[in-house]
Amino acid sequence: MNVAPPPTALITGAASGIGAAFARLLAADGYRLILVDREPLPSPSDGEPIQADLTEPGDLARIEERCRSGVDLLINNAGFGHPTRFLDTPIEAEVTMARLHMEAVLRLTHAGLPSMLERGSGGVVNTASLLGFLPSSTYSASKSWVINFSQATARAARPHGVTVMALCPGFTRTGFHDSARMDMSKIPGPLWMSPDAVAAKALRDFRRRKSLSVPGWHNKLIAAVARTLPPTFTSRLLATTDMREPAR
């Protein structure tokens, strides 16, 4: 009797936070994991770790080729933010962030989708941010692109049985803010979610074939309001706050 091989999931930014939470949940569901991060990774019990910096062309090309060879689920989760505002941030750092948030997502999705479409199954989850609905920074602009790109790609993939979804977490207790040297002490406790809760909700929404996942009722409310406010009002509101890259 032939036994079908386990499904394969490739996760970027898998060393910690939401990426590591995805890995734990998918391993429990029987997935074979391909874990990608620029930091060293432990070897999963069934899978492979790949140390790669997706802002480096050679490393990105390696992961593209792995996606092209066929995966069942691609989770583009790698990301970072800046502690400084646009004109106070070196342009090289801004370009590096754009490469990771946009070019890497674009290229890996482009590499992974054809085999999924041919099989008529599988999908892509692209981690965006709640800030993608708010014009607050270059970070939010890049995440807005992820949302727009994911939803456009979802429309093309859905008739072929493939799901593409943008994940928009809000404040999540990961190492994201510490690595960006952001002071988050003023954010009320009830607004925070754990990485495991975010990943679990994302996978539930993915299995329901949604193109957009906003975990947490409070985040859903913020997203709904942000999408209905006039741009001029949103700009004035953001001008009175310090919302640069706090969410995710």
PDB file of C-alpha atoms in Angstrom:
ATOM      1  CA  MET A   1       0.000   0.000   0.000  1.00  0.00           C
ATOM      2  CA  ASN A   2       1.355   3.399  -1.009  1.00  0.00           C
ATOM      3  CA  VAL A   3       1.459   5.943   1.792  1.00  0.00           C
ATOM      4  CA  ALA A   4       1.193   9.585   0.793  1.00  0.00           C
ATOM      5  CA  PRO A   5       4.161  11.684   1.948  1.00  0.00           C
ATOM      6  CA  PRO A   6       3.450  14.304   4.607  1.00  0.00           C
ATOM      7  CA  PRO A   7       2.683  17.819   3.382  1.00  0.00           C
ATOM      8  CA  THR A   8       5.591  20.260   3.391  1.00  0.00           C
ATOM      9  CA  ALA A   9       5.559  23.762   4.873  1.00  0.00           C
ATOM     10  CA  LEU A  10       8.314  26.311   4.280  1.00  0.00           C
ATOM     11  CA  ILE A  11       8.378  29.075   6.901  1.00  0.00           C
ATOM     12  CA  THR A  12      10.604  32.149   6.756  1.00  0.00           C
ATOM     13  CA  GLY A  13      11.453  34.022   9.943  1.00  0.00           C
ATOM     14  CA  ALA A  14      11.032  30.693  11.708  1.00  0.00           C
ATOM     15  CA  ALA A  15      13.528  31.095  14.559  1.00  0.00           C
ATOM     16  CA  SER A  16      11.196  32.905  16.946  1.00  0.00           C
ATOM     17  CA  GLY A  17       7.863  34.660  17.427  1.00  0.00           C
ATOM     18  CA  ILE A  18       4.999  33.986  15.033  1.00  0.00           C
ATOM     19  CA  GLY A  19       7.195  31.928  12.698  1.00  0.00           C
ATOM     20  CA  ALA A  20       8.211  29.558  15.490  1.00  0.00           C
ATOM     21  CA  ALA A  21       4.563  29.317  16.580  1.00  0.00           C
ATOM     22  CA  PHE A  22       3.555  28.326  13.043  1.00  0.00           C
ATOM     23  CA  ALA A  23       6.279  25.680  13.092  1.00  0.00           C
ATOM     24  CA  ARG A  24       5.039  24.154  16.360  1.00  0.00           C
ATOM     25  CA  LEU A  25       1.430  24.003  15.195  1.00  0.00           C
ATOM     26  CA  LEU A  26       2.220  22.612  11.752  1.00  0.00           C
ATOM     27  CA  ALA A  27       4.592  19.996  13.183  1.00  0.00           C
ATOM     28  CA  ALA A  28       1.751  18.823  15.426  1.00  0.00           C
ATOM     29  CA  ASP A  29      -0.441  18.581  12.303  1.00  0.00           C
ATOM     30  CA  GLY A  30       2.088  16.278  10.622  1.00  0.00           C
ATOM     31  CA  TYR A  31       3.780  18.715   8.261  1.00  0.00           C
ATOM     32  CA  ARG A  32       7.379  18.275   7.196  1.00  0.00           C
ATOM     33  CA  LEU A  33       9.015  21.612   8.004  1.00  0.00           C
ATOM     34  CA  ILE A  34      11.532  23.666   6.059  1.00  0.00           C
ATOM     35  CA  LEU A  35      12.546  26.399   8.488  1.00  0.00           C
ATOM     36  CA  VAL A  36      14.307  29.480   7.115  1.00  0.00           C
ATOM     37  CA  ASP A  37      15.925  32.216   9.168  1.00  0.00           C
ATOM     38  CA  ARG A  38      19.074  34.330   9.145  1.00  0.00           C
ATOM     39  CA  GLU A  39      19.730  33.055  12.690  1.00  0.00           C
ATOM     40  CA  PRO A  40      20.878  29.458  13.343  1.00  0.00           C
ATOM     41  CA  LEU A  41      17.956  27.058  13.642  1.00  0.00           C
ATOM     42  CA  PRO A  42      17.503  23.754  15.474  1.00  0.00           C
ATOM     43  CA  SER A  43      16.809  20.816  13.184  1.00  0.00           C
ATOM     44  CA  PRO A  44      13.113  19.859  13.309  1.00  0.00           C
ATOM     45  CA  SER A  45      12.317  16.210  13.934  1.00  0.00           C
ATOM     46  CA  ASP A  46      10.951  15.870  10.413  1.00  0.00           C
ATOM     47  CA  GLY A  47      12.369  18.516   8.110  1.00  0.00           C
ATOM     48  CA  GLU A  48      15.321  20.767   7.498  1.00  0.00           C
ATOM     49  CA  PRO A  49      16.669  24.081   8.787  1.00  0.00           C
ATOM     50  CA  ILE A  50      18.112  26.572   6.285  1.00  0.00           C
ATOM     51  CA  GLN A  51      20.119  29.544   7.489  1.00  0.00           C
ATOM     52  CA  ALA A  52      19.594  32.302   4.919  1.00  0.00           C
ATOM     53  CA  ASP A  53      19.373  36.093   4.822  1.00  0.00           C
ATOM     54  CA  LEU A  54      16.571  36.843   2.382  1.00  0.00           C
ATOM     55  CA  THR A  55      17.889  40.358   1.772  1.00  0.00           C
ATOM     56  CA  GLU A  56      20.966  38.796   0.126  1.00  0.00           C
ATOM     57  CA  PRO A  57      20.380  37.873  -3.554  1.00  0.00           C
ATOM     58  CA  GLY A  58      22.238  34.563  -3.356  1.00  0.00           C
ATOM     59  CA  ASP A  59      20.377  33.391  -0.257  1.00  0.00           C
ATOM     60  CA  LEU A  60      17.033  34.500  -1.677  1.00  0.00           C
ATOM     61  CA  ALA A  61      17.754  32.577  -4.889  1.00  0.00           C
ATOM     62  CA  ARG A  62      18.429  29.407  -2.850  1.00  0.00           C
ATOM     63  CA  ILE A  63      15.070  29.648  -1.108  1.00  0.00           C
ATOM     64  CA  GLU A  64      13.331  30.476  -4.384  1.00  0.00           C
ATOM     65  CA  GLU A  65      14.694  27.261  -5.857  1.00  0.00           C
ATOM     66  CA  ARG A  66      13.470  25.297  -2.831  1.00  0.00           C
ATOM     67  CA  CYS A  67       9.984  26.790  -3.288  1.00  0.00           C
ATOM     68  CA  ARG A  68      10.099  26.044  -6.999  1.00  0.00           C
ATOM     69  CA  SER A  69      10.799  22.380  -6.307  1.00  0.00           C
ATOM     70  CA  GLY A  70       7.409  22.155  -4.577  1.00  0.00           C
ATOM     71  CA  VAL A  71       5.959  22.956  -1.154  1.00  0.00           C
ATOM     72  CA  ASP A  72       2.396  22.548   0.071  1.00  0.00           C
ATOM     73  CA  LEU A  73       2.349  25.630   2.281  1.00  0.00           C
ATOM     74  CA  LEU A  74       4.555  28.715   2.056  1.00  0.00           C
ATOM     75  CA  ILE A  75       4.564  31.118   5.004  1.00  0.00           C
ATOM     76  CA  ASN A  76       6.365  34.383   4.241  1.00  0.00           C
ATOM     77  CA  ASN A  77       6.851  35.591   7.798  1.00  0.00           C
ATOM     78  CA  ALA A  78      10.320  37.179   7.966  1.00  0.00           C
ATOM     79  CA  GLY A  79      10.310  40.884   8.812  1.00  0.00           C
ATOM     80  CA  PHE A  80      11.754  43.703  10.884  1.00  0.00           C
ATOM     81  CA  GLY A  81      11.135  47.358  11.708  1.00  0.00           C
ATOM     82  CA  HIS A  82      13.102  50.528  12.355  1.00  0.00           C
ATOM     83  CA  PRO A  83      13.216  52.435  15.668  1.00  0.00           C
ATOM     84  CA  THR A  84      13.627  55.740  13.823  1.00  0.00           C
ATOM     85  CA  ARG A  85      11.466  57.775  11.477  1.00  0.00           C
ATOM     86  CA  PHE A  86      11.986  57.800   7.718  1.00  0.00           C
ATOM     87  CA  LEU A  87      14.408  60.723   7.368  1.00  0.00           C
ATOM     88  CA  ASP A  88      16.337  59.584  10.441  1.00  0.00           C
ATOM     89  CA  THR A  89      16.842  56.070   9.048  1.00  0.00           C
ATOM     90  CA  PRO A  90      19.758  55.291   6.705  1.00  0.00           C
ATOM     91  CA  ILE A  91      18.427  54.712   3.205  1.00  0.00           C
ATOM     92  CA  GLU A  92      20.338  51.416   3.043  1.00  0.00           C
ATOM     93  CA  ALA A  93      18.280  50.165   5.998  1.00  0.00           C
ATOM     94  CA  GLU A  94      15.040  51.232   4.320  1.00  0.00           C
ATOM     95  CA  VAL A  95      15.975  49.462   1.080  1.00  0.00           C
ATOM     96  CA  THR A  96      16.883  46.312   3.020  1.00  0.00           C
ATOM     97  CA  MET A  97      13.470  46.327   4.700  1.00  0.00           C
ATOM     98  CA  ALA A  98      11.751  46.808   1.340  1.00  0.00           C
ATOM     99  CA  ARG A  99      13.675  43.841  -0.073  1.00  0.00           C
ATOM    100  CA  LEU A 100      12.583  41.590   2.772  1.00  0.00           C
ATOM    101  CA  HIS A 101       8.949  42.705   3.074  1.00  0.00           C
ATOM    102  CA  MET A 102       8.208  43.052  -0.634  1.00  0.00           C
ATOM    103  CA  GLU A 103      10.800  41.548  -2.994  1.00  0.00           C
ATOM    104  CA  ALA A 104      11.272  38.348  -0.972  1.00  0.00           C
ATOM    105  CA  VAL A 105       7.508  37.872  -0.591  1.00  0.00           C
ATOM    106  CA  LEU A 106       7.000  38.523  -4.302  1.00  0.00           C
ATOM    107  CA  ARG A 107       9.764  36.181  -5.467  1.00  0.00           C
ATOM    108  CA  LEU A 108       9.019  33.296  -3.115  1.00  0.00           C
ATOM    109  CA  THR A 109       5.292  33.439  -3.866  1.00  0.00           C
ATOM    110  CA  HIS A 110       6.061  33.519  -7.594  1.00  0.00           C
ATOM    111  CA  ALA A 111       8.339  30.508  -7.178  1.00  0.00           C
ATOM    112  CA  GLY A 112       5.993  28.463  -5.003  1.00  0.00           C
ATOM    113  CA  LEU A 113       2.609  29.003  -6.649  1.00  0.00           C
ATOM    114  CA  PRO A 114       3.020  27.186  -9.996  1.00  0.00           C
ATOM    115  CA  SER A 115       3.359  23.694  -8.495  1.00  0.00           C
ATOM    116  CA  MET A 116       0.426  24.409  -6.156  1.00  0.00           C
ATOM    117  CA  LEU A 117      -1.753  25.529  -9.069  1.00  0.00           C
ATOM    118  CA  GLU A 118      -0.775  22.436 -11.032  1.00  0.00           C
ATOM    119  CA  ARG A 119      -1.784  20.174  -8.108  1.00  0.00           C
ATOM    120  CA  GLY A 120      -4.898  22.198  -7.334  1.00  0.00           C
ATOM    121  CA  SER A 121      -4.041  22.443  -3.641  1.00  0.00           C
ATOM    122  CA  GLY A 122      -1.849  24.252  -1.122  1.00  0.00           C
ATOM    123  CA  GLY A 123      -1.387  27.884  -0.354  1.00  0.00           C
ATOM    124  CA  VAL A 124       0.584  30.891   0.801  1.00  0.00           C
ATOM    125  CA  VAL A 125       0.343  32.934   4.005  1.00  0.00           C
ATOM    126  CA  ASN A 126       2.024  36.335   3.881  1.00  0.00           C
ATOM    127  CA  THR A 127       2.522  38.026   7.243  1.00  0.00           C
ATOM    128  CA  ALA A 128       1.573  41.691   6.931  1.00  0.00           C
ATOM    129  CA  SER A 129       0.521  43.852   9.889  1.00  0.00           C
ATOM    130  CA  LEU A 130      -2.426  45.729  11.336  1.00  0.00           C
ATOM    131  CA  LEU A 131      -0.428  48.833  10.458  1.00  0.00           C
ATOM    132  CA  GLY A 132      -0.869  47.932   6.799  1.00  0.00           C
ATOM    133  CA  PHE A 133      -4.258  49.650   7.089  1.00  0.00           C
ATOM    134  CA  LEU A 134      -2.705  52.860   8.461  1.00  0.00           C
ATOM    135  CA  PRO A 135      -0.287  55.169   6.568  1.00  0.00           C
ATOM    136  CA  SER A 136       2.120  55.592   9.479  1.00  0.00           C
ATOM    137  CA  SER A 137       5.594  54.711   8.171  1.00  0.00           C
ATOM    138  CA  THR A 138       7.626  52.965   5.497  1.00  0.00           C
ATOM    139  CA  TYR A 139       7.022  49.788   7.506  1.00  0.00           C
ATOM    140  CA  SER A 140       3.253  50.225   7.249  1.00  0.00           C
ATOM    141  CA  ALA A 141       3.601  51.077   3.547  1.00  0.00           C
ATOM    142  CA  SER A 142       5.447  47.813   2.897  1.00  0.00           C
ATOM    143  CA  LYS A 143       2.831  45.859   4.828  1.00  0.00           C
ATOM    144  CA  SER A 144       0.046  47.590   2.903  1.00  0.00           C
ATOM    145  CA  TRP A 145       1.725  46.264  -0.237  1.00  0.00           C
ATOM    146  CA  VAL A 146       1.696  42.749   1.253  1.00  0.00           C
ATOM    147  CA  ILE A 147      -2.050  42.996   1.921  1.00  0.00           C
ATOM    148  CA  ASN A 148      -2.819  44.318  -1.572  1.00  0.00           C
ATOM    149  CA  PHE A 149      -0.539  41.796  -3.295  1.00  0.00           C
ATOM    150  CA  SER A 150      -1.912  38.854  -1.296  1.00  0.00           C
ATOM    151  CA  GLN A 151      -5.552  39.694  -1.973  1.00  0.00           C
ATOM    152  CA  ALA A 152      -4.926  40.233  -5.680  1.00  0.00           C
ATOM    153  CA  THR A 153      -3.048  36.936  -5.915  1.00  0.00           C
ATOM    154  CA  ALA A 154      -5.765  35.201  -3.893  1.00  0.00           C
ATOM    155  CA  ARG A 155      -8.390  36.104  -6.493  1.00  0.00           C
ATOM    156  CA  ALA A 156      -6.305  34.533  -9.252  1.00  0.00           C
ATOM    157  CA  ALA A 157      -5.414  31.395  -7.250  1.00  0.00           C
ATOM    158  CA  ARG A 158      -8.784  30.605  -5.655  1.00  0.00           C
ATOM    159  CA  PRO A 159     -10.449  29.092  -8.768  1.00  0.00           C
ATOM    160  CA  HIS A 160      -7.569  26.603  -8.946  1.00  0.00           C
ATOM    161  CA  GLY A 161      -8.013  25.371  -5.370  1.00  0.00           C
ATOM    162  CA  VAL A 162      -5.093  27.370  -3.933  1.00  0.00           C
ATOM    163  CA  THR A 163      -5.446  29.801  -1.010  1.00  0.00           C
ATOM    164  CA  VAL A 164      -3.393  32.965  -0.621  1.00  0.00           C
ATOM    165  CA  MET A 165      -3.907  34.909   2.603  1.00  0.00           C
ATOM    166  CA  ALA A 166      -2.532  38.059   4.206  1.00  0.00           C
ATOM    167  CA  LEU A 167      -2.087  37.780   7.977  1.00  0.00           C
ATOM    168  CA  CYS A 168      -2.416  41.093   9.839  1.00  0.00           C
ATOM    169  CA  PRO A 169      -1.391  40.716  13.486  1.00  0.00           C
ATOM    170  CA  GLY A 170      -1.522  43.589  15.913  1.00  0.00           C
ATOM    171  CA  PHE A 171       0.586  43.861  19.062  1.00  0.00           C
ATOM    172  CA  THR A 172       2.183  40.440  19.513  1.00  0.00           C
ATOM    173  CA  ARG A 173       4.578  39.382  22.262  1.00  0.00           C
ATOM    174  CA  THR A 174       7.586  38.436  20.161  1.00  0.00           C
ATOM    175  CA  GLY A 175      11.200  39.617  20.029  1.00  0.00           C
ATOM    176  CA  PHE A 176      10.240  41.922  17.144  1.00  0.00           C
ATOM    177  CA  HIS A 177      10.060  45.136  19.159  1.00  0.00           C
ATOM    178  CA  ASP A 178      13.133  44.389  21.251  1.00  0.00           C
ATOM    179  CA  SER A 179      15.244  43.775  18.151  1.00  0.00           C
ATOM    180  CA  ALA A 180      14.034  47.101  16.731  1.00  0.00           C
ATOM    181  CA  ARG A 181      14.752  48.835  20.074  1.00  0.00           C
ATOM    182  CA  MET A 182      11.158  50.049  20.466  1.00  0.00           C
ATOM    183  CA  ASP A 183       9.700  51.056  23.828  1.00  0.00           C
ATOM    184  CA  MET A 184       6.292  49.376  24.017  1.00  0.00           C
ATOM    185  CA  SER A 185       5.701  49.977  27.733  1.00  0.00           C
ATOM    186  CA  LYS A 186       2.727  52.287  27.110  1.00  0.00           C
ATOM    187  CA  ILE A 187       0.704  49.706  25.194  1.00  0.00           C
ATOM    188  CA  PRO A 188      -2.098  48.315  27.433  1.00  0.00           C
ATOM    189  CA  GLY A 189      -1.841  44.627  28.278  1.00  0.00           C
ATOM    190  CA  PRO A 190      -5.247  43.627  26.804  1.00  0.00           C
ATOM    191  CA  LEU A 191      -4.129  44.748  23.341  1.00  0.00           C
ATOM    192  CA  TRP A 192      -1.348  42.138  23.217  1.00  0.00           C
ATOM    193  CA  MET A 193      -1.655  38.612  21.814  1.00  0.00           C
ATOM    194  CA  SER A 194       0.688  35.644  22.062  1.00  0.00           C
ATOM    195  CA  PRO A 195       2.432  34.296  18.947  1.00  0.00           C
ATOM    196  CA  ASP A 196       0.674  30.948  19.429  1.00  0.00           C
ATOM    197  CA  ALA A 197      -2.761  32.593  19.480  1.00  0.00           C
ATOM    198  CA  VAL A 198      -1.954  34.589  16.340  1.00  0.00           C
ATOM    199  CA  ALA A 199      -0.640  31.545  14.458  1.00  0.00           C
ATOM    200  CA  ALA A 200      -3.564  29.349  15.532  1.00  0.00           C
ATOM    201  CA  LYS A 201      -6.126  31.916  14.368  1.00  0.00           C
ATOM    202  CA  ALA A 202      -4.237  32.392  11.111  1.00  0.00           C
ATOM    203  CA  LEU A 203      -4.266  28.665  10.358  1.00  0.00           C
ATOM    204  CA  ARG A 204      -7.995  28.461  11.145  1.00  0.00           C
ATOM    205  CA  ASP A 205      -8.675  31.309   8.714  1.00  0.00           C
ATOM    206  CA  PHE A 206      -6.393  29.757   6.099  1.00  0.00           C
ATOM    207  CA  ARG A 207      -8.281  26.459   6.304  1.00  0.00           C
ATOM    208  CA  ARG A 208     -11.494  28.418   5.801  1.00  0.00           C
ATOM    209  CA  ARG A 209      -9.902  29.774   2.618  1.00  0.00           C
ATOM    210  CA  LYS A 210      -9.951  33.391   3.739  1.00  0.00           C
ATOM    211  CA  SER A 211      -7.789  35.936   1.909  1.00  0.00           C
ATOM    212  CA  LEU A 212      -7.370  38.146   4.991  1.00  0.00           C
ATOM    213  CA  SER A 213      -6.814  37.189   8.631  1.00  0.00           C
ATOM    214  CA  VAL A 214      -6.900  39.759  11.438  1.00  0.00           C
ATOM    215  CA  PRO A 215      -6.526  37.856  14.743  1.00  0.00           C
ATOM    216  CA  GLY A 216      -8.244  39.327  17.814  1.00  0.00           C
ATOM    217  CA  TRP A 217     -11.566  41.130  18.025  1.00  0.00           C
ATOM    218  CA  HIS A 218      -9.858  44.386  19.038  1.00  0.00           C
ATOM    219  CA  ASN A 219      -7.613  44.210  15.973  1.00  0.00           C
ATOM    220  CA  LYS A 220     -10.605  43.483  13.733  1.00  0.00           C
ATOM    221  CA  LEU A 221     -12.271  46.611  15.112  1.00  0.00           C
ATOM    222  CA  ILE A 222      -9.176  48.746  14.490  1.00  0.00           C
ATOM    223  CA  ALA A 223      -8.846  47.396  10.940  1.00  0.00           C
ATOM    224  CA  ALA A 224     -12.516  48.004  10.172  1.00  0.00           C
ATOM    225  CA  VAL A 225     -12.379  51.574  11.470  1.00  0.00           C
ATOM    226  CA  ALA A 226      -9.087  52.296   9.684  1.00  0.00           C
ATOM    227  CA  ARG A 227     -10.558  51.211   6.354  1.00  0.00           C
ATOM    228  CA  THR A 228     -13.550  53.551   6.716  1.00  0.00           C
ATOM    229  CA  LEU A 229     -11.840  56.715   7.991  1.00  0.00           C
ATOM    230  CA  PRO A 230     -11.101  59.472   5.457  1.00  0.00           C
ATOM    231  CA  PRO A 231      -7.355  59.627   4.684  1.00  0.00           C
ATOM    232  CA  THR A 232      -7.107  63.243   5.900  1.00  0.00           C
ATOM    233  CA  PHE A 233      -8.546  62.310   9.301  1.00  0.00           C
ATOM    234  CA  THR A 234      -6.223  59.307   9.589  1.00  0.00           C
ATOM    235  CA  SER A 235      -3.218  61.477   8.782  1.00  0.00           C
ATOM    236  CA  ARG A 236      -4.168  64.020  11.462  1.00  0.00           C
ATOM    237  CA  LEU A 237      -4.725  61.253  14.012  1.00  0.00           C
ATOM    238  CA  LEU A 238      -1.366  59.643  13.301  1.00  0.00           C
ATOM    239  CA  ALA A 239       0.365  63.013  13.510  1.00  0.00           C
ATOM    240  CA  THR A 240      -0.647  63.205  17.188  1.00  0.00           C
ATOM    241  CA  THR A 241       0.667  59.720  18.025  1.00  0.00           C
ATOM    242  CA  ASP A 242       3.969  57.860  17.740  1.00  0.00           C
ATOM    243  CA  MET A 243       2.807  54.950  15.583  1.00  0.00           C
ATOM    244  CA  ARG A 244       5.808  53.972  13.494  1.00  0.00           C
ATOM    245  CA  GLU A 245       6.288  50.204  13.598  1.00  0.00           C
ATOM    246  CA  PRO A 246       4.625  49.005  16.815  1.00  0.00           C
ATOM    247  CA  ALA A 247       2.308  46.286  15.530  1.00  0.00           C
ATOM    248  CA  ARG A 248       3.360  42.707  14.688  1.00  0.00           C
TER     249      ARG A 248
END
